[in-house]
Coordinates of C-alpha atoms in Angstrom, one line a residue:
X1 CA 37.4 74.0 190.4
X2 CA 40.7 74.8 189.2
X3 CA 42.6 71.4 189.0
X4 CA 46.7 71.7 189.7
X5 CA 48.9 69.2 188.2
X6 CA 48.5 66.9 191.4
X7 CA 44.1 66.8 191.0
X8 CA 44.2 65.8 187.2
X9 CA 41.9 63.1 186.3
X10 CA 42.8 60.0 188.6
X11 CA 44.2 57.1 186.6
X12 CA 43.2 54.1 188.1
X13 CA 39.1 53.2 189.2
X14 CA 38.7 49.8 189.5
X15 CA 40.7 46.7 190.7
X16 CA 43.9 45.6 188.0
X17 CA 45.3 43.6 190.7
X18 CA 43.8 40.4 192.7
X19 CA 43.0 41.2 196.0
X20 CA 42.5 37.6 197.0
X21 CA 46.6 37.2 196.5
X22 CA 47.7 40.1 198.9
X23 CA 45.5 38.6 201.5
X24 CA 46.9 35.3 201.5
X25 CA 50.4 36.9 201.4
X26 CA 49.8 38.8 204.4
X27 CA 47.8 36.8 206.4
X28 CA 45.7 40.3 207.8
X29 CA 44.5 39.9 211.6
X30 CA 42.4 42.0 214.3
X31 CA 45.9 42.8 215.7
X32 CA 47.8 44.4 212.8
X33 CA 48.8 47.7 211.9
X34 CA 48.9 47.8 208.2
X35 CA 50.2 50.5 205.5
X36 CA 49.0 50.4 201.8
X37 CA 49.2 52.1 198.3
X38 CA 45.8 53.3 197.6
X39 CA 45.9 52.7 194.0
X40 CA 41.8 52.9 193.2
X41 CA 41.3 52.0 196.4
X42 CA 39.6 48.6 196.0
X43 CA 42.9 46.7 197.3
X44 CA 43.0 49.4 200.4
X45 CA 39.2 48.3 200.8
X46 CA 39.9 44.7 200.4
X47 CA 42.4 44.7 203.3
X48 CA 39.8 46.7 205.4
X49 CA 37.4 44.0 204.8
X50 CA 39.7 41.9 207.2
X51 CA 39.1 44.4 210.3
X52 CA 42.7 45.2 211.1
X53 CA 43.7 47.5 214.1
X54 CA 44.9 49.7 212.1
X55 CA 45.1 50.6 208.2
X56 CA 46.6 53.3 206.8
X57 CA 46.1 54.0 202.8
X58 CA 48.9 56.5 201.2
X59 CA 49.3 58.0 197.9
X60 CA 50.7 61.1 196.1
X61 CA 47.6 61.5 194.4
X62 CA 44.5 63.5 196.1
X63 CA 42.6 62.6 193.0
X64 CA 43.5 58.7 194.0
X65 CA 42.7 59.4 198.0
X66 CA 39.9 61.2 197.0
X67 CA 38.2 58.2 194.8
X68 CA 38.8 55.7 198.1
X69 CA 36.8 58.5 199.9
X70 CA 34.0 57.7 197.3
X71 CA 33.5 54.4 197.4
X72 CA 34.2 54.1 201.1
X73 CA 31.5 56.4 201.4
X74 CA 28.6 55.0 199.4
X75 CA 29.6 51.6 200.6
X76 CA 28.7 53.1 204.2
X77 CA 25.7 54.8 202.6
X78 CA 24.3 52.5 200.1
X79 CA 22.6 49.1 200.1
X80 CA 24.0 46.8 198.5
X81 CA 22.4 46.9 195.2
X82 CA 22.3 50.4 194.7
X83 CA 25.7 50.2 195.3
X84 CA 26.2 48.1 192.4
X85 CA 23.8 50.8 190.5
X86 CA 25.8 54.0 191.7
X87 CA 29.4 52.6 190.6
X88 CA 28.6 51.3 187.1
X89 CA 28.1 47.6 187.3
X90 CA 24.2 47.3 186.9
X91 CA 22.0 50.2 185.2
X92 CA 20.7 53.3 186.5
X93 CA 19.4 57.0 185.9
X94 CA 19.8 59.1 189.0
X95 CA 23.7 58.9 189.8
X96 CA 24.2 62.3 189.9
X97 CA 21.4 62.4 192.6
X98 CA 23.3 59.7 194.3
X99 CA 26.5 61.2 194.6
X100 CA 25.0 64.6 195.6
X101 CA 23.8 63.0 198.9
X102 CA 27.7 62.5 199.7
X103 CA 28.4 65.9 200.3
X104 CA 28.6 65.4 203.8
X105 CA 30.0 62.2 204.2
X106 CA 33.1 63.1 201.9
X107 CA 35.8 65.6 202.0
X108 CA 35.2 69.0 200.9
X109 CA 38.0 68.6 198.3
X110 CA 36.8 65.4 197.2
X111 CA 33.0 66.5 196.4
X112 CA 34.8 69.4 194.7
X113 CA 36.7 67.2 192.3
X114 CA 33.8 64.5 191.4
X115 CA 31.8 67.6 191.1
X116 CA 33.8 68.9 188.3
X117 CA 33.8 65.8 186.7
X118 CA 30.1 64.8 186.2
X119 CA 30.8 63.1 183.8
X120 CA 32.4 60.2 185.2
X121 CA 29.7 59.9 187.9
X122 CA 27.2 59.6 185.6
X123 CA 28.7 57.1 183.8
X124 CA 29.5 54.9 186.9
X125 CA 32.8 56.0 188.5
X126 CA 34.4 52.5 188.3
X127 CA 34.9 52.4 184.5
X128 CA 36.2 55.8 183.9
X129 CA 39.7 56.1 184.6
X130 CA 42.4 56.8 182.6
X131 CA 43.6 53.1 182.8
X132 CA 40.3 51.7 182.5
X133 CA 38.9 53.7 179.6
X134 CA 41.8 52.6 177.9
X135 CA 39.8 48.8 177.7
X136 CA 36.2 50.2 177.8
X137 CA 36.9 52.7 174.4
X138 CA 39.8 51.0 172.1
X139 CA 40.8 47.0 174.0
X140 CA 37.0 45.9 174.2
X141 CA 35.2 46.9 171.3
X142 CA 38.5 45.8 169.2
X143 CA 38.3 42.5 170.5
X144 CA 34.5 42.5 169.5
X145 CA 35.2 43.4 166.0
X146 CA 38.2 40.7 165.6
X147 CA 37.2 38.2 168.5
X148 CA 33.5 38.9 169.1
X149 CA 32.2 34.9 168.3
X150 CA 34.6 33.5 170.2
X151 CA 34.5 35.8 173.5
X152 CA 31.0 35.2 173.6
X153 CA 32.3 31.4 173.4
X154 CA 34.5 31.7 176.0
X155 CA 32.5 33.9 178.5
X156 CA 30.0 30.4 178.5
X157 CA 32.4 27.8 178.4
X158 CA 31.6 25.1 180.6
X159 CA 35.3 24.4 181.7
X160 CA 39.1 25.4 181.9
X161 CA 39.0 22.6 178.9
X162 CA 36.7 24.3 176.6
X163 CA 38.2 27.8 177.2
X164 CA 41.3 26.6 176.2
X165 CA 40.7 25.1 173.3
X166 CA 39.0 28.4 172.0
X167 CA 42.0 30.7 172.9
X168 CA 44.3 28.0 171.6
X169 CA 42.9 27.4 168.4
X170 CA 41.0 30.5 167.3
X171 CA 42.2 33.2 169.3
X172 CA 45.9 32.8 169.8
X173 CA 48.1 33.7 166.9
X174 CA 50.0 36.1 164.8
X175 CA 47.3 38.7 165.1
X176 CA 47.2 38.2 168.5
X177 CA 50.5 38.5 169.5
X178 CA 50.8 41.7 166.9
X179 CA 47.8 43.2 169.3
X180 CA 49.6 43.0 172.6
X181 CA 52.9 44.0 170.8
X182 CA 51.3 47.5 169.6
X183 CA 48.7 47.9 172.2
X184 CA 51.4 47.5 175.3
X185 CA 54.5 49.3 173.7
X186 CA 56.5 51.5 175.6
X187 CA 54.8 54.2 173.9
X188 CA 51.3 53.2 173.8
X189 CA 51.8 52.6 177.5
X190 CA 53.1 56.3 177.9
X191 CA 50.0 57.5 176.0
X192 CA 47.8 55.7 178.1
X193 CA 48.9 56.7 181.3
X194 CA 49.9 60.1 180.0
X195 CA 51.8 60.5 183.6
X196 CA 55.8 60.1 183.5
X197 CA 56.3 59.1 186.8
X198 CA 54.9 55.9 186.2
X199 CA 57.5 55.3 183.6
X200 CA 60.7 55.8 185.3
X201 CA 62.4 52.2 184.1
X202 CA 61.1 49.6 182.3
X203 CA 63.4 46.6 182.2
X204 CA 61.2 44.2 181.0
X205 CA 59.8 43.5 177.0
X206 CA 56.3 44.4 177.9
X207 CA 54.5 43.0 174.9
X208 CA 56.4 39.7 175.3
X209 CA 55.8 39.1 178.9
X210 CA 52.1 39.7 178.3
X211 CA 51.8 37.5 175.4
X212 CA 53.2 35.0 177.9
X213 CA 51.0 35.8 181.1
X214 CA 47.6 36.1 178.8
X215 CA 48.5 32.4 177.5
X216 CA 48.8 31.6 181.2
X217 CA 45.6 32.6 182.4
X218 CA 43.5 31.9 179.3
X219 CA 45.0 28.6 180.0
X220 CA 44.9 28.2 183.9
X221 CA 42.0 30.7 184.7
X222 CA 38.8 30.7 183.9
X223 CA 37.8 34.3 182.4
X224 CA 33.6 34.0 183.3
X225 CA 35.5 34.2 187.1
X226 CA 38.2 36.7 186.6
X227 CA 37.3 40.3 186.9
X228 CA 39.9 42.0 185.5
X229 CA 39.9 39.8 182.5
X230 CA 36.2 40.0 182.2
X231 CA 36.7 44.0 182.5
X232 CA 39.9 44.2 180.0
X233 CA 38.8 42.0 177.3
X234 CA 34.5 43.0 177.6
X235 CA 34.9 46.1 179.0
X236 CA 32.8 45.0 181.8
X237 CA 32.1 42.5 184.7
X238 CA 30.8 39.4 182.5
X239 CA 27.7 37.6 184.3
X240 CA 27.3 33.7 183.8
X241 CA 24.3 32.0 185.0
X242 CA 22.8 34.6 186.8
X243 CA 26.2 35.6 188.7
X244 CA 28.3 38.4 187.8
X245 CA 32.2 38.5 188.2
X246 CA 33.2 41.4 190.5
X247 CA 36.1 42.2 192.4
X248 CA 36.7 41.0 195.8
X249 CA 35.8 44.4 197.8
X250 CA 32.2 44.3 195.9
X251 CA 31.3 41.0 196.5
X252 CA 28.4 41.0 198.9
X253 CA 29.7 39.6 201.9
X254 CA 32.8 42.2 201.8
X255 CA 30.5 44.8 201.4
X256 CA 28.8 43.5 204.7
X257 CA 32.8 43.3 206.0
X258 CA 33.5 47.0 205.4
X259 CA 30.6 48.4 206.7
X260 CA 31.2 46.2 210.0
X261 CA 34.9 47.1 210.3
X262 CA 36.0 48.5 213.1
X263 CA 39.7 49.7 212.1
X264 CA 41.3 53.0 212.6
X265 CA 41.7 54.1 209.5
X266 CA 43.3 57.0 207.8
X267 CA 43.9 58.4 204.2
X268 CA 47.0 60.5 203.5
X269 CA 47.7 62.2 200.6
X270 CA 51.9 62.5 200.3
X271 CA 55.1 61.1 199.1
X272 CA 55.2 57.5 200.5
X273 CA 58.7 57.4 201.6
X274 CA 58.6 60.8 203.0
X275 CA 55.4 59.9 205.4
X276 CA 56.9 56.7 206.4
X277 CA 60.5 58.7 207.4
X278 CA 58.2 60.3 209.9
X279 CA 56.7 57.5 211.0
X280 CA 58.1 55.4 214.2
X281 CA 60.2 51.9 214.1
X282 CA 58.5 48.9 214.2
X283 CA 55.0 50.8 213.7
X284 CA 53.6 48.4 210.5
X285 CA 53.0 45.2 210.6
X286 CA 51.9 44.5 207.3
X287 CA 52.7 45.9 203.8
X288 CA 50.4 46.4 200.8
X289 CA 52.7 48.3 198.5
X290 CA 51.1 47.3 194.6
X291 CA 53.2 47.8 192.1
X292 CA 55.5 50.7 193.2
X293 CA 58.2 49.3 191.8
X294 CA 56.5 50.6 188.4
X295 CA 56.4 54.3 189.1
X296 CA 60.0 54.4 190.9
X297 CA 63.6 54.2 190.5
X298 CA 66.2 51.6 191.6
X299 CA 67.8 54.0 194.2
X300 CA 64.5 55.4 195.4
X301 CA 63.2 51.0 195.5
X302 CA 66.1 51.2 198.3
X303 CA 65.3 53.9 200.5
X304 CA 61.8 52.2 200.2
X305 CA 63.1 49.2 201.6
X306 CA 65.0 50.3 203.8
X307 CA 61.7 52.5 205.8
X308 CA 60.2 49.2 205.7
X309 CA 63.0 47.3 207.3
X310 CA 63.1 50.4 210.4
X311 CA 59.2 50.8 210.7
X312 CA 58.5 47.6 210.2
X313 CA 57.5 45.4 213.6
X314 CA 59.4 42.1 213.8
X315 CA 57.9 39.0 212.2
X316 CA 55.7 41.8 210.0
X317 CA 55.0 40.5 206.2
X318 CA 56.0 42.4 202.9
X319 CA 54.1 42.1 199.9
X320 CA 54.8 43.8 196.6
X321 CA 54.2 43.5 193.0
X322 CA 56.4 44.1 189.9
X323 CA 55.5 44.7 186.4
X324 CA 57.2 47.0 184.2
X325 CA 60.5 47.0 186.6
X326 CA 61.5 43.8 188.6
X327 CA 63.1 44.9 191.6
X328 CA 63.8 42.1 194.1
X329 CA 64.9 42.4 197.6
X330 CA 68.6 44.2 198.5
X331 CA 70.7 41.4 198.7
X332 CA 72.2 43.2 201.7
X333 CA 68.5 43.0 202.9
X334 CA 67.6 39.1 202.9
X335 CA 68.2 38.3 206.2
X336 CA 66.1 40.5 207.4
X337 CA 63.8 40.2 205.1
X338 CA 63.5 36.6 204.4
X339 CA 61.7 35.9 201.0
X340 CA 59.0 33.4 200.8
X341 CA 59.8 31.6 197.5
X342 CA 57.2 29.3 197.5
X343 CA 54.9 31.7 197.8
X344 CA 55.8 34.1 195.7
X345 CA 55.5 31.7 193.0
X346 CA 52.1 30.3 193.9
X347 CA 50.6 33.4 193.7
X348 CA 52.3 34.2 190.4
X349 CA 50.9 31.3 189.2
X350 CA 47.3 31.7 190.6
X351 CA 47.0 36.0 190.3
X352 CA 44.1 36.5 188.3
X353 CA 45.4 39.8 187.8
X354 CA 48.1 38.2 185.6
X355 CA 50.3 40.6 184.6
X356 CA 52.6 40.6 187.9
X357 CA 54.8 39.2 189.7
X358 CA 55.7 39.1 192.9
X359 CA 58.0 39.7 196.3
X360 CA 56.6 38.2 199.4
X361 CA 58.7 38.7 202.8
X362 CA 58.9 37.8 206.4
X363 CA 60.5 40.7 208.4
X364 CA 63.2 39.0 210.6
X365 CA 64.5 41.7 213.4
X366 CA 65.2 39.9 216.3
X367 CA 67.5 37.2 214.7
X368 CA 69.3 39.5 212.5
X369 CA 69.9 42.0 216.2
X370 CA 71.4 38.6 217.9
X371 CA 73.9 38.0 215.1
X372 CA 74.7 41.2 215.0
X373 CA 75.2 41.6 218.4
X374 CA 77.1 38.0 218.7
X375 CA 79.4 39.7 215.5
X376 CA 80.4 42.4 217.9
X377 CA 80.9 40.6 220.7
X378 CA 83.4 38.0 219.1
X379 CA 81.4 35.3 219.4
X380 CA 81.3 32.8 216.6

């Protein structure tokens, strides 16, 4: 298969983000019409897990659409553990044969792209994106080499007490700090993603934050129950006391969730903004946009917003995340969409996915149409 710059190797595979935070931001029910950012899928599969009416998963990348095709697919196919087999998690010898039995459960284009890319099946597809091999080959077996005794430490600690006082005393440092400076520079983040639409602005010091946010969780989280941790740091899902740490949309009883669901549900490969221009007001009622912030500009931010302000239904929820570029709500915006401070900072507190922030909103129509129409009638 020839691949065009759209179908290169898909850079996201597995969860970097906490799924358990974007479902208590927006609150999913049997009723709602949601629209997502597929990411690698897991979040899109997360929300599906819920059973909304409706879910719609969107992103520019086929190779992206294609991977939520994937997993949706063997989730449907699958039991449970040779789920866990197929994608990586647990041993096994016959993934290939596997993934061969998809071919008519997935699209065309999508058995055309895995296809070309054996080698990531047969690996286990969760572990072999560009993001992620960027832990499995250079983060993980670093932090062997310079950390190895005490991860192993940490990875049994009893309590949030005992992790800390490895991290704090034998991890944390000047080495450390010089680690997260190199390994998340602006370049080395360039390199990794090797994508320059990710990288539009940056207007935060990304080694710094991190060295604050690792401190955070190290000190607030336990790592033994944090996936993305467990994958970053081990370059896999650590298992403690017979129980292995896995991201929300594999734990079992989601598994069970997905299969059950009975949601309309579509996958669209396009420009986000340009899909949801098409798209009719007060069509969404919930928002699962990741971190777009980090792949677009300020301007574009706006016209974002402001699809989500006309498509969005009235008393509909907002949730975003920001990493390499903050971008808050317009100001212009806030009464329509009212922020949820509190919120937002519980969840930046308790993310297990450390790294963001982020911008909960309630979408506030019908108010915001009486003063408006009070403003133009005179009336004070």
């Amino acid at each position: 298969m020839q691949k065009s710059n759209q179908e290169k190797w898909i850079l996201y595979s597995t969860c970097d983000e906490d799924s358990y935070s974007e479902l208590r931001a927006l609150d999913i029910t049997s009723n709602d019409r949601v629209l997502a950012v597929t990411g690698s899928g897991c979040r899109t599969l997360s929300l599906l897990a819920c059973n909304p009416k409706s879910l719609i998963s969107v992103d520019f990348s086929p190779g992206q659409n294609y991977l939520l095709e994937l997993k949706l697919a063997a989730i449907r196919a699958l039991s449970y553990d040779m789920l866990l087999k197929f994608f990586g998690v647990e041993d096994c010898s016959n993934r290939w044969e596997i993934f061969s039995s998809f071919e008519d459960k997935i699209s065309p284009q999508a058995f055309a792209y895995f296809s070309a890319n054996r080698w990531a099946i047969d690996k286990g597809i969760l572990f072999t994106g560009r993001h992620e091999l960027f832990y499995v080959r250079f983060v993980a077996p670093l932090m062997r080499v310079l950390y190895g005794k005490q991860l192993k430490q940490i990875a049994r600690a009893a309590n949030l007490e005992e992790q800390r006082e490895i991290f704090n005393k034998h991890i944390s440092g000047f080495l450390w700090n010089l680690m997260i400076r190199v390994g998340f520079s602006p370049l080395s983040i360039q390199i990794i993603l090797n994508d320059p639409k990710y990288l539009v602005e940056m207007n935060v010091n990304v080694g710094d934050y991190l060295i604050e946010r690792l401190h955070h969780t190290f000190n607030n989280h336990l790592v033994r129950d944090n996936n993305w941790t467990s994958f970053m740091f081990y370059g896999k899902y650590v298992e403690y006391q017979g129980k292995r740490c896995l991201p929300h949309f594999l734990l079992e009883e989601n598994y069970h969730a997905i299969r059950q669901a009975t949601t309309k549900f579509e996958i669209v490969t396009t420009n986000l903004i340009e899909y949801m221009k098409k798209m009719p007001e007060h069509s969404i009622d919930k928002y699962s946009l990741s971190d777009v912030t980090s792949c677009i500009d300020t301007p574009t931010f706006t016209s974002l917003i402001n699809e989500v302000v006309r498509t969005g239904a009235n008393q509909g929820k907002l949730c975003y995340r920001n990493f390499l570029n903050k971008q808050l709500i317009p100001s212009d915006l806030e009464d329509v969409l009212q922020r949820d401070q509190e919120l937002s900072d519980s969840l930046y507190h308790d993310d297990l996915a450390f790294a963001y922030s982020f911008e909960i909103a309630q979408i506030n129509k019908i108010e915001n149409q009486v003063a408006d129409t009070r403003t133009v009638a005179g009336i004070s």
